[in-house]
Coordinates of C-alpha atoms in Angstrom, one line a residue:
X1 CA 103.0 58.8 128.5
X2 CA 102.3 61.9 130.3
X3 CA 100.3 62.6 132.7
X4 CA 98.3 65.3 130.7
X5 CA 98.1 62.8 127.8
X6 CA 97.1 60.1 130.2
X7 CA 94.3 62.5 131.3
X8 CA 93.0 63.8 128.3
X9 CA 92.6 59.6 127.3
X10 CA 90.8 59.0 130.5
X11 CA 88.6 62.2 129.8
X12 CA 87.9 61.1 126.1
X13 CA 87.2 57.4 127.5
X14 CA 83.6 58.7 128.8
X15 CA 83.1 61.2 125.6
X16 CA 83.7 58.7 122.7
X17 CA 82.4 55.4 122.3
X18 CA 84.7 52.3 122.3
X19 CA 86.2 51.7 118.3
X20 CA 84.4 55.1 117.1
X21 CA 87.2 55.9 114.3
X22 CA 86.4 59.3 113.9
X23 CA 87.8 60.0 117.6
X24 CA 91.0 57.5 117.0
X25 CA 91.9 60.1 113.6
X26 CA 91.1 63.0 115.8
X27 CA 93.8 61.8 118.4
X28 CA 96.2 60.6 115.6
X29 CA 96.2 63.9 113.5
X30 CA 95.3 66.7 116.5
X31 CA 96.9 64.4 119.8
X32 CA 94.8 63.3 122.7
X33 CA 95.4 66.4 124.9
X34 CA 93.9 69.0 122.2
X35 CA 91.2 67.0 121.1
X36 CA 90.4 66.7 125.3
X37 CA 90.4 70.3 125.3
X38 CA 87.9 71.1 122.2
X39 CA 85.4 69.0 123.9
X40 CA 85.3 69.8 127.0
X41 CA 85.4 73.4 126.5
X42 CA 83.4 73.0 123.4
X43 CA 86.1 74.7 121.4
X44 CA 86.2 74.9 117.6
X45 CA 84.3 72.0 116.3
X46 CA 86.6 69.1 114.7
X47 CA 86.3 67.4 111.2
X48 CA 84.0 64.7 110.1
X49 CA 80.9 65.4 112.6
X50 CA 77.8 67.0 112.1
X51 CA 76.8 69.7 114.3
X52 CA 74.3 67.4 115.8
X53 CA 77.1 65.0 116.5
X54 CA 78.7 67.3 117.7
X55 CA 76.9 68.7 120.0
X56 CA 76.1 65.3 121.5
X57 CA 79.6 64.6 122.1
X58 CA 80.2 67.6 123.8
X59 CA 76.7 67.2 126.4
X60 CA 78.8 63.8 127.2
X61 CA 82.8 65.6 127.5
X62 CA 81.6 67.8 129.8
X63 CA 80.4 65.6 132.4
X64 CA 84.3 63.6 132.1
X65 CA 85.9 63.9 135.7
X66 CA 89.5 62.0 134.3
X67 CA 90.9 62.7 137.7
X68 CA 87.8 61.3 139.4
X69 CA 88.0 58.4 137.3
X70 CA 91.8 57.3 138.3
X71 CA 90.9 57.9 142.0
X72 CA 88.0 55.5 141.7
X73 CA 89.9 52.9 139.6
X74 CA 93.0 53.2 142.2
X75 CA 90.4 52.4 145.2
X76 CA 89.7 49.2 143.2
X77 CA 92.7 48.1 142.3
X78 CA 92.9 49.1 138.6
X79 CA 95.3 50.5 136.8
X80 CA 94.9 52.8 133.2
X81 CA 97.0 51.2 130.7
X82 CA 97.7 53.6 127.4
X83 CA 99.1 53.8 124.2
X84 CA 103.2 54.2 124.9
X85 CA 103.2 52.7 128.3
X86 CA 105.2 49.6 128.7
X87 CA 102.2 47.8 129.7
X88 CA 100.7 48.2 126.1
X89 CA 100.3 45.5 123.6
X90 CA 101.3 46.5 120.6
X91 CA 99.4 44.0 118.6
X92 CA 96.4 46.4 119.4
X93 CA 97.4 49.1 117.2
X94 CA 96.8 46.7 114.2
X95 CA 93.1 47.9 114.5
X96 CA 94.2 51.6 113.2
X97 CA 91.9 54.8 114.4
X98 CA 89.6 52.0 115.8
X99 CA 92.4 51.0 118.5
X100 CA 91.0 51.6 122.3
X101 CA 92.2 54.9 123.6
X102 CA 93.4 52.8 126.5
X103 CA 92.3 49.8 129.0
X104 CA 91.3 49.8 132.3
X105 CA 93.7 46.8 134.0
X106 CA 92.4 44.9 136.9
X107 CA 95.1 41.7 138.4
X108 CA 98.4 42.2 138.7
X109 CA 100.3 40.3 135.5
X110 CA 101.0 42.7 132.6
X111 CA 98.8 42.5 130.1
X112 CA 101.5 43.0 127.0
X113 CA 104.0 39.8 128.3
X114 CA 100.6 37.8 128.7
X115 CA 98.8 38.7 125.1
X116 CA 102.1 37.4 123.1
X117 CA 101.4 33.9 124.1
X118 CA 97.1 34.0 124.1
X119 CA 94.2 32.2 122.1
X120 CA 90.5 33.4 122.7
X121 CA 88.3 30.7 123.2
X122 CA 84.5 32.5 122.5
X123 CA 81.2 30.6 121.4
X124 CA 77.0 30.7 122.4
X125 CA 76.0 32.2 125.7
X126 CA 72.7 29.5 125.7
X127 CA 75.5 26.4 124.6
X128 CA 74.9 22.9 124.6
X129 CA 76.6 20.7 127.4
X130 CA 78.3 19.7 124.7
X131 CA 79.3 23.1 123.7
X132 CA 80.4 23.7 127.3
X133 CA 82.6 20.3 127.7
X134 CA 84.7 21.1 124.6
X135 CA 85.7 24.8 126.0
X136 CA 86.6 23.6 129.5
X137 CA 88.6 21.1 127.9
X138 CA 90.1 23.7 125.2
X139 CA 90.4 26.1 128.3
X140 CA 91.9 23.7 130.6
X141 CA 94.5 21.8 127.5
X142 CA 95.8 25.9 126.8
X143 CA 96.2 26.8 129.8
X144 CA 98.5 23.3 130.9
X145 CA 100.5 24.1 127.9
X146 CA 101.4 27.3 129.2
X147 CA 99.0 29.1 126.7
X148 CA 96.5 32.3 128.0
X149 CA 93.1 32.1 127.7
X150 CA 91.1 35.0 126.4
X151 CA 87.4 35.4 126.4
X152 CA 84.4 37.6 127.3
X153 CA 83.5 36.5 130.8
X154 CA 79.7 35.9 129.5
X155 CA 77.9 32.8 130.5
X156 CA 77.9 29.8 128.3
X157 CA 81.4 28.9 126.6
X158 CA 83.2 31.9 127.9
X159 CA 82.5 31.0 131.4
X160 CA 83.5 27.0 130.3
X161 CA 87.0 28.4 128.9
X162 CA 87.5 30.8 131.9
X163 CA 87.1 28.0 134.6
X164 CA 89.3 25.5 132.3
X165 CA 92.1 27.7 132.6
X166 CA 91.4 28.3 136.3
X167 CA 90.9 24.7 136.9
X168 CA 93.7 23.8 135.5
X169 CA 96.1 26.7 137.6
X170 CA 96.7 28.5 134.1
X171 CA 96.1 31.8 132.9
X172 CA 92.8 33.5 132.1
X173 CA 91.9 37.1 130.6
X174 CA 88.7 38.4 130.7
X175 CA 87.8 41.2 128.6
X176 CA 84.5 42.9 129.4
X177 CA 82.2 45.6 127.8
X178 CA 81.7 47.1 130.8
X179 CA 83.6 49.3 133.7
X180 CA 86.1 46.6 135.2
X181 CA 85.2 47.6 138.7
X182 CA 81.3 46.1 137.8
X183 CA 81.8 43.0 136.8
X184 CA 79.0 41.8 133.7
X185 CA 77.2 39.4 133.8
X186 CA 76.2 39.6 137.7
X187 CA 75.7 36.1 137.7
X188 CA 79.5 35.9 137.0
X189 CA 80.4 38.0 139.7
X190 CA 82.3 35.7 141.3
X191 CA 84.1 33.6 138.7
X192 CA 85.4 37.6 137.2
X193 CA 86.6 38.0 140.6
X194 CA 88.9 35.1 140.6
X195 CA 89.8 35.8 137.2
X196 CA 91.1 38.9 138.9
X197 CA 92.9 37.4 141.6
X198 CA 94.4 35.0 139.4
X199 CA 94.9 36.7 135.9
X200 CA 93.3 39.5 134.4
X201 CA 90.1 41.5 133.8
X202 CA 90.1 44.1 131.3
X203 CA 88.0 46.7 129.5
X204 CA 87.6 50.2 127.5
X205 CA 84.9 51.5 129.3
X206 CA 85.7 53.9 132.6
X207 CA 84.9 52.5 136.2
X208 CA 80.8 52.1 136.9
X209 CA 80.5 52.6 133.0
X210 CA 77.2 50.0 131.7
X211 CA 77.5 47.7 128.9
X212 CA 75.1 47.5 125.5
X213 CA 74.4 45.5 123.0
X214 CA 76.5 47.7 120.1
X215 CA 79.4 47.4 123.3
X216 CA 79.5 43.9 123.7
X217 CA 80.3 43.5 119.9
X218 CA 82.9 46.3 119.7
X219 CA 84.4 44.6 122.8
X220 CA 84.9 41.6 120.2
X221 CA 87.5 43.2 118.2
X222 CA 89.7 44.0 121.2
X223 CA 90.1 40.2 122.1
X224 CA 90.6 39.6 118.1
X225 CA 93.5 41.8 118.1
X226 CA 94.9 40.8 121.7
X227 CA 95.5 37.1 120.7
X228 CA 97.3 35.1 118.7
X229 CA 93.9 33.3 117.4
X230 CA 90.6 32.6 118.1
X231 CA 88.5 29.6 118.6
X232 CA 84.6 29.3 118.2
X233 CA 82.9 26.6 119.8
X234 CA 79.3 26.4 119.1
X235 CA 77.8 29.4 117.3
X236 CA 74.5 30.5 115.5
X237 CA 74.5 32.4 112.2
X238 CA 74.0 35.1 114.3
X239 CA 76.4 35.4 116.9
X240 CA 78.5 37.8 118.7
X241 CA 81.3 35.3 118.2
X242 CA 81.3 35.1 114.8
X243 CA 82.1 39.0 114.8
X244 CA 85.5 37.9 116.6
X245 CA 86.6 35.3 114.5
X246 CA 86.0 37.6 111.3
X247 CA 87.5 40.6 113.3
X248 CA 90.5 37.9 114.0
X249 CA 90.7 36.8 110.4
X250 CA 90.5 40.2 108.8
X251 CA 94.0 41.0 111.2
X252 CA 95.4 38.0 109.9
X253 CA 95.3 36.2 113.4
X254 CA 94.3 32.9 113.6
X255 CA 90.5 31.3 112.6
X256 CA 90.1 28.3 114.1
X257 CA 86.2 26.7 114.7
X258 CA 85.1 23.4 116.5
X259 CA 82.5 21.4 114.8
X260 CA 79.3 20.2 116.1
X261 CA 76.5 17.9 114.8
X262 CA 75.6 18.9 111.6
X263 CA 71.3 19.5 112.8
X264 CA 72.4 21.5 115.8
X265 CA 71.8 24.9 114.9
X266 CA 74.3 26.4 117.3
X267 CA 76.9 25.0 115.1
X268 CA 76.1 25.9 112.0
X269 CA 77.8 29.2 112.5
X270 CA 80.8 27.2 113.3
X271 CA 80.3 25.1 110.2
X272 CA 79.9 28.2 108.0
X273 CA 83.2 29.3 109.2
X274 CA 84.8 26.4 107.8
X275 CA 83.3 26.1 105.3
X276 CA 85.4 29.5 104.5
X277 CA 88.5 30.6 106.1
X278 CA 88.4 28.6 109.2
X279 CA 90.3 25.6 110.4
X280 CA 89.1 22.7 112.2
X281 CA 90.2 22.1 115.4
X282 CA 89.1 19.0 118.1
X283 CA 91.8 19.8 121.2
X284 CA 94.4 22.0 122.5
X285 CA 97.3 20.5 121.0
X286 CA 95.8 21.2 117.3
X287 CA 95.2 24.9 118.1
X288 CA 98.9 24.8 119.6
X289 CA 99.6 23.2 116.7
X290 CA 98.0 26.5 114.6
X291 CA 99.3 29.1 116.4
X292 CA 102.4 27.9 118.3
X293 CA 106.3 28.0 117.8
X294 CA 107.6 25.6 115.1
X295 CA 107.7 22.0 116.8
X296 CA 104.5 22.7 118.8
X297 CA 103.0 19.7 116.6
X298 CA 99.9 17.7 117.8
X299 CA 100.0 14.0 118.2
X300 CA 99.3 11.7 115.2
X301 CA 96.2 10.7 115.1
X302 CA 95.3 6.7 114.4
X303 CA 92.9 4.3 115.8
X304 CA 94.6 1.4 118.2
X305 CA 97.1 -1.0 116.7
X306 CA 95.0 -4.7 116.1
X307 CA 97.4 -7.7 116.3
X308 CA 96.8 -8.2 112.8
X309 CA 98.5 -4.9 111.7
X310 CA 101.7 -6.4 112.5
X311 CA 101.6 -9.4 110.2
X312 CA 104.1 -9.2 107.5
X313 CA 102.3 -8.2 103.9
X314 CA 102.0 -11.7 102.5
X315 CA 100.5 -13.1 105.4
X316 CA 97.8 -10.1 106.0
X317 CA 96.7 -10.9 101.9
X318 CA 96.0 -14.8 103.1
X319 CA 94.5 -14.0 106.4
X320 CA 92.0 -11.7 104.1
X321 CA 91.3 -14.0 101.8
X322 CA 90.0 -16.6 104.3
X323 CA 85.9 -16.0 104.2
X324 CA 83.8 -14.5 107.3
X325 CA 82.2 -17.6 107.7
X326 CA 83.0 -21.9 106.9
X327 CA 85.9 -22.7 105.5
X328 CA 88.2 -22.5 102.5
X329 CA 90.3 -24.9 100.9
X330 CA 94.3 -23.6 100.6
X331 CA 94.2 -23.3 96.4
X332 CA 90.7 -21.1 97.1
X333 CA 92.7 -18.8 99.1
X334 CA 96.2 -18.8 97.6
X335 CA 93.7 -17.5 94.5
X336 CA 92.4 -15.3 96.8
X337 CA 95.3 -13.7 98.0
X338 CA 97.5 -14.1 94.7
X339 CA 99.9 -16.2 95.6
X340 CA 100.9 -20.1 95.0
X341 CA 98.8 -22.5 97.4
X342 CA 102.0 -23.8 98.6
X343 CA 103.3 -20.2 99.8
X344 CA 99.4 -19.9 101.0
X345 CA 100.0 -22.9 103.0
X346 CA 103.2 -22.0 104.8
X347 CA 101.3 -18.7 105.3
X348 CA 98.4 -20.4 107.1
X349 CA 100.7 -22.4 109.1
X350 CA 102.5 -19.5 110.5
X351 CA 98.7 -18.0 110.9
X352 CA 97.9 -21.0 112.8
X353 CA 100.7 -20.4 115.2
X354 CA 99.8 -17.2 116.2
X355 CA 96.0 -17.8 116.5
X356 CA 94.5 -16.4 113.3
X357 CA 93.5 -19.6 111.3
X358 CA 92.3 -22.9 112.7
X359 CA 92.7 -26.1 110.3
X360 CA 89.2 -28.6 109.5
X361 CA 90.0 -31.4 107.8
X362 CA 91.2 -30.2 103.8
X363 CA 89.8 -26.6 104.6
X364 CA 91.1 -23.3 106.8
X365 CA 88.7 -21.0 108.8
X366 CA 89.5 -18.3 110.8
X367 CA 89.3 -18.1 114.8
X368 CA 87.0 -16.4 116.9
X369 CA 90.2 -13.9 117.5
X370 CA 90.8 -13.2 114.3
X371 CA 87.1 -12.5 112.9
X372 CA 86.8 -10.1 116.0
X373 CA 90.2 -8.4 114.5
X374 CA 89.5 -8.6 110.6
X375 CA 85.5 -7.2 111.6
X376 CA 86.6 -4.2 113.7
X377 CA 89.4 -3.1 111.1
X378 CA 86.5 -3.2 108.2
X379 CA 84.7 -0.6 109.8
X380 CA 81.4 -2.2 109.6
X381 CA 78.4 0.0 110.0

């Protein structure tokens, strides 16, 4: 990357908004340096604008002060990361002409080596306690499996993911719709200051630049194409966060979605997800499970092993034939369990022994311990 070309992106940064793909052609087909030049000379006017447009785009090049941009970002620690540099991630050129011009860097990991191995974790801003819990937990289970965390740095799940990670010692990206140097929300001032001490903050927009509401969602395809996946946890119908996970699924990343209860409405965003193209997910170790290397498998899942799961077949058929309550005679339950009654009775013998059955006079009944067992495995309601 040159330093011209690096300039002219810098300049073009405060002229064109973030994912406008009428600027990405013009710096495919024309290059970043002559585009720079048209507008802020307000040279010949380039294809697929109106004059209005046009005009309105050159009013905002002409104010661009590239050089006074990179001073500024230097005196903050932040560095211009471009198309070409080594720094790049390359998965970000899967969004064509609506790929950022560049990102504004603030931490000192590089951004490409971290983005191969990173799952967003996004969901509501206004999220349950429940909604919160689940993405510290997701945040925290990624990050101790050596995973990177993305997300938005907004309050509500983003924040929950971001301090999982950072609880947990892992590492966190943050990727704001705003100049790096002025972290958004202010409330989060502090936690997007440790998330540049210890990972990453990152962003389209030049240093001091604001955020808006048609920037926060444009911000949402950058962190769709940066990781591997993405996870929702708790979202509306309407919600920003739904725009990444379809922004993920249409660049064939990852869709993952963690359900809620069925009357919240900040989950039925979530729900309609999977309802489609999502998969459900309840830990880390399943979205490892997604996304990971081959062998990255979560652990079965199975309720606890009851005593009598480890009775050979033929006597589990005679301990369920006994009844819930009294007593049974030995031909009721050999019936019962389809056997002989004297096999049945060498069965409830050896049922005896281990504390299952109880003998009364001519009949059998089970023990306290053993309705406790055969009651929990039923699954009564």
């Amino acid at each position: 990357m040159t330093d011209d070309e690096r300039l002219a992106r810098v300049a073009l940064a405060r002229a064109v908004e973030p994912g406008d793909e009428v600027g990405g052609r013009w710096v495919r087909e024309f290059g970043a340096v002559e585009v720079a030049r048209r507008l802020m000379t307000g040279g010949e006017q380039l294809p697929g604008v109106s004059p209005t447009r046009w005009e309105g785009l050159l009013g905002r090049a002409a104010r661009a002060r590239p050089e006074q941009d990179l001073a500024q970002a230097r005196e903050a620690g932040v560095r211009y990361v471009c198309p070409g540099d080594g720094e790049w991630p390359a998965q970000l050129d899967d969004l064509g002409d609506g790929r950022p011009l560049g990102l504004w860097v603030r931490g000192r990991p590089s951004l490409r080596m971290w983005a191969l191995r990173s799952v967003a974790v996004v969901g509501a801003r206004a999220c349950t306690a429940y909604g919160a819990h689940m993405a510290g937990t997701l945040g925290a289970g990624l990050a101790e499996r050596g995973w990177v965390v993305v997300s938005g740095g907004a309050y509500g799940v983003d924040g929950a993911a971001h301090r999982g990670a950072l609880g947990a010692g892992g590492a966190t990206v943050a990727v704001l719709a705003c100049g790096v140097d002025r972290p958004y929300p202010r409330g989060h001032t502090q936690l997007i200051t440790r998330i540049a001490e210890q990972g990453l903050v990152v962003g389209e927009l030049p240093p001091g630049d604001h955020p808006t509401p048609s920037r926060f969602i444009l911000r949402n395809r950058v962190i769709a194409a940066l990781t591997r996946g993405t996870v929702v946890v708790e979202a509306a119908y309407r919600s920003g966060a739904l725009v990444t996970a379809r922004a993920a699924h249409r660049l064939g990343r990852f869709t993952m979605g963690v359900p809620g209860p069925a009357t919240s409405g900040l989950s039925a965003g979530v729900h309609e997800l999977l309802r489609a193209d999502a998969v459900l997910v309840s830990d880390a170790a399943e979205v490892v499970e997604l996304i990971g290397d081959m062998g990255e498998l979560a652990p079965d899942r199975r309720g606890p092993v009851l005593p009598r799961d480890l009775l050979e077949p033929g006597a589990a058929r005679v301990l369920s034939a006994l009844p819930g309550r009294g007593t049974a005679t030995a031909d009721r339950i050999a019936r019962g369990a389809g056997t002989t009654e004297d096999d049945a009775v060498g069965r409830l013998y050896e049922l005896r022994a281990l504390g299952f059955v109880e003998r009364h006079g001519d009949g059998w009944k089970l023990t306290r311990q053993a309705m406790i067992s055969v009651r929990g495995g039923h699954g009564r309601c």
